[in-house]
Amino acid sequence: MENQTLEINDYLKIIKRRRKILILPFVVISTLSIVLAVLLPSKYRSVATILIEEQEIPSDLVHSTVTTFADQRIQVISQRIMSRSNLVDIIQKFDLYSNERKNKPEERILDKMRKSIVIEPISADVIDPRNGSPTKATIAFTLTFDDRSPLLAQKVANELTSLFLKENIKSRTESAENATLFLSEESRRLKEKIQQLQNTLATFKEKNLDQLPQISQLNQQELTTLSGQLISLDSQERSLRERQFYLEGELAQIDPNAMATNATGNRVFDMKDRLKVLESEYPSLVASYSANHPDVIKAKREIDSLRKQSGNNTGLNDMNAELTNKKAELASLLKLYSEKHPDVLKLQKQIATLHQAMMATKETNISSSSVLPDNPAYITLKAQLEGVGSELKSLDYTRDQVNKKMADLRKSLHQAPVVEKEYTDLIQELDNANIRYREVSAREMEAQISQQLEIQRKGERFTLIDPPQEPLEPISPNRPAILFLGLVFALACGFGFVYLAEMLGSTINNEKTIAAILGVAPLSSIPYLENKKESDATTRRHIALLVSVLVVFALSVIGFHFLVMPLDVFWYKLLRILGNF
């Protein structure tokens, strides 16, 4: 058989001869495919389309606190709505997978439901406004749910869509509220920090008022002014000292009692004249009275006192002469050295000591005299000298105050660099806090506006443009494909079995086989002649086959009508397809 060349008639004869082998697998496999297409459960899909709308107010005017991309938000929200608690609630609410829940763990049920939920973004080509380059942006997305019941598929898809829209509003509102709350808390914290820094700065200023940077320059100027004032005071003191020395010299040479009179109006002599008068009268008194006479004793006592005072006056004259010499020497030294020179300071100290001694001696002489000075020249010089002394005391007090002030200023200037660093650090920290506070306050205001944007639904939002519908046709199984593939496979199996039977069979069925075996063609061939009984049986088989074909065709039409597509719908689709041609 392998070397024979078969023609179409030969193939037809083989099919006719092996028709049982062809029909049996064809019928079995076709029946199985039909049963499979009929018994497989239908799965329906309900689809919702949600549009992602941009915010109504331009983002240049109002910035949203939600800055993530739409794909990200869709993924985040999908994870939230497909949480365990939400899915369990939906399963219980719609009594999903009631049979499977009896014998399967909850996790497998939840996994099956998650696989039944599909979220697919819908993208479009757009121009990026930031750089002008073309890109893809998610403008919408679909949410689908698959179930055996079309009504349940629609209800669950509708429930999931509602959860999705609510979760989007909730997440955006919470994001805006959290941003506002965080910025408000940060603003309050910065405000407290600024208040604390201001209090610290005020305390620091109060504690270091004289060492502040803005005061240091004034302190330096004041120190320079005080130095000049101190020089002026030294000059004034030098002039007053010279005048004091001059007045003291003049005063020492004037008799304080030049015109003095006693209570009786008699002229009072000075010490020398009085001493001469008493010395001339004393011998007469001694001659007239005894040594113990009161007049003699009184005259004797007065003579001794006048002699003593006369001696003191001589010492005063000597001191006055020495003082004059010292002043002349001081004038010479000042021409050679400054006032701070040790020799000048030493000589000034000697002059001051000598002057004090003269004044003490003079006061002693005046106090020992019972008559107050009444010489106008003396009194005038005395008053001028006392005025000079008062001015010197005032200068000394002023100098002490100036020196004290200069010491304080030098101390302040010495401490100024350290204080300035601390002060600058505080000012810088306060400035940074103020800048940060202004930034946070501005962001807080933007966050509040953004929060109002979300509350009033003016921001980016999800809009349901195509709500879930009850599906009319199942998405699976694909029964026409199952039937078609089943028939093709059944036919292939039938021909395959026929081919195997021919290849493995050893029966001679035609004259070509005999010629191939014997090498000589037979003279003639006699066909098989059926009797009446066999002919009737063949007729019955043909009728049964025809009836079977008609029954299978009728069942196929009925199954197509109920399982695949109603016949009227199929007819209209067929007419529409034919009308396109």
Tab-separated table of N, CA and C in Angstrom, residues 24 44 85 97 132 162 194 253 268 282 321 400 467 497 534 564 570:
chain	number	residue	atom	x	y	z
A	24	LEU	N	-17.063	6.839	14.658
A	24	LEU	CA	-17.050	6.614	16.105
A	24	LEU	C	-16.245	7.673	16.862
A	44	TYR	N	-19.847	36.289	33.456
A	44	TYR	CA	-20.277	37.585	32.940
A	44	TYR	C	-19.397	38.692	33.538
A	85	SER	N	-11.029	43.305	54.731
A	85	SER	CA	-12.296	43.664	55.372
A	85	SER	C	-13.341	44.083	54.344
A	97	TYR	N	-20.092	33.407	46.079
A	97	TYR	CA	-19.381	32.144	46.271
A	97	TYR	C	-19.980	31.350	47.432
A	132	GLY	N	7.155	70.444	27.159
A	132	GLY	CA	6.634	70.431	25.802
A	132	GLY	C	6.859	69.147	25.045
A	162	SER	N	-18.599	52.493	43.600
A	162	SER	CA	-18.952	53.450	44.661
A	162	SER	C	-17.841	53.546	45.692
A	194	ILE	N	9.817	81.481	67.865
A	194	ILE	CA	10.134	82.900	67.640
A	194	ILE	C	9.905	83.702	68.908
A	253	GLN	N	51.220	137.319	102.182
A	253	GLN	CA	51.921	138.586	102.355
A	253	GLN	C	51.024	139.716	102.859
A	268	VAL	N	43.617	147.901	116.922
A	268	VAL	CA	44.336	146.699	117.351
A	268	VAL	C	45.586	146.612	116.502
A	282	TYR	N	56.158	146.540	129.861
A	282	TYR	CA	56.356	145.494	130.874
A	282	TYR	C	57.327	145.959	131.981
A	321	ALA	N	58.321	131.211	100.914
A	321	ALA	CA	59.479	131.368	100.033
A	321	ALA	C	59.829	130.040	99.370
A	400	ASP	N	37.006	111.815	88.714
A	400	ASP	CA	36.701	110.465	89.203
A	400	ASP	C	35.545	109.851	88.422
A	467	PRO	N	-21.625	53.816	33.946
A	467	PRO	CA	-21.862	52.973	35.122
A	467	PRO	C	-21.934	51.501	34.740
A	497	PHE	N	-7.584	7.804	12.764
A	497	PHE	CA	-7.844	6.378	13.002
A	497	PHE	C	-7.997	5.618	11.680
A	534	GLU	N	-29.545	-7.465	3.586
A	534	GLU	CA	-28.456	-6.514	3.776
A	534	GLU	C	-28.818	-5.155	3.206
A	564	VAL	N	-25.216	30.579	23.082
A	564	VAL	CA	-24.289	31.470	22.392
A	564	VAL	C	-24.945	32.804	22.081
A	570	PHE	N	-28.554	36.878	15.982
A	570	PHE	CA	-27.602	36.349	15.004
A	570	PHE	C	-28.044	36.708	13.592
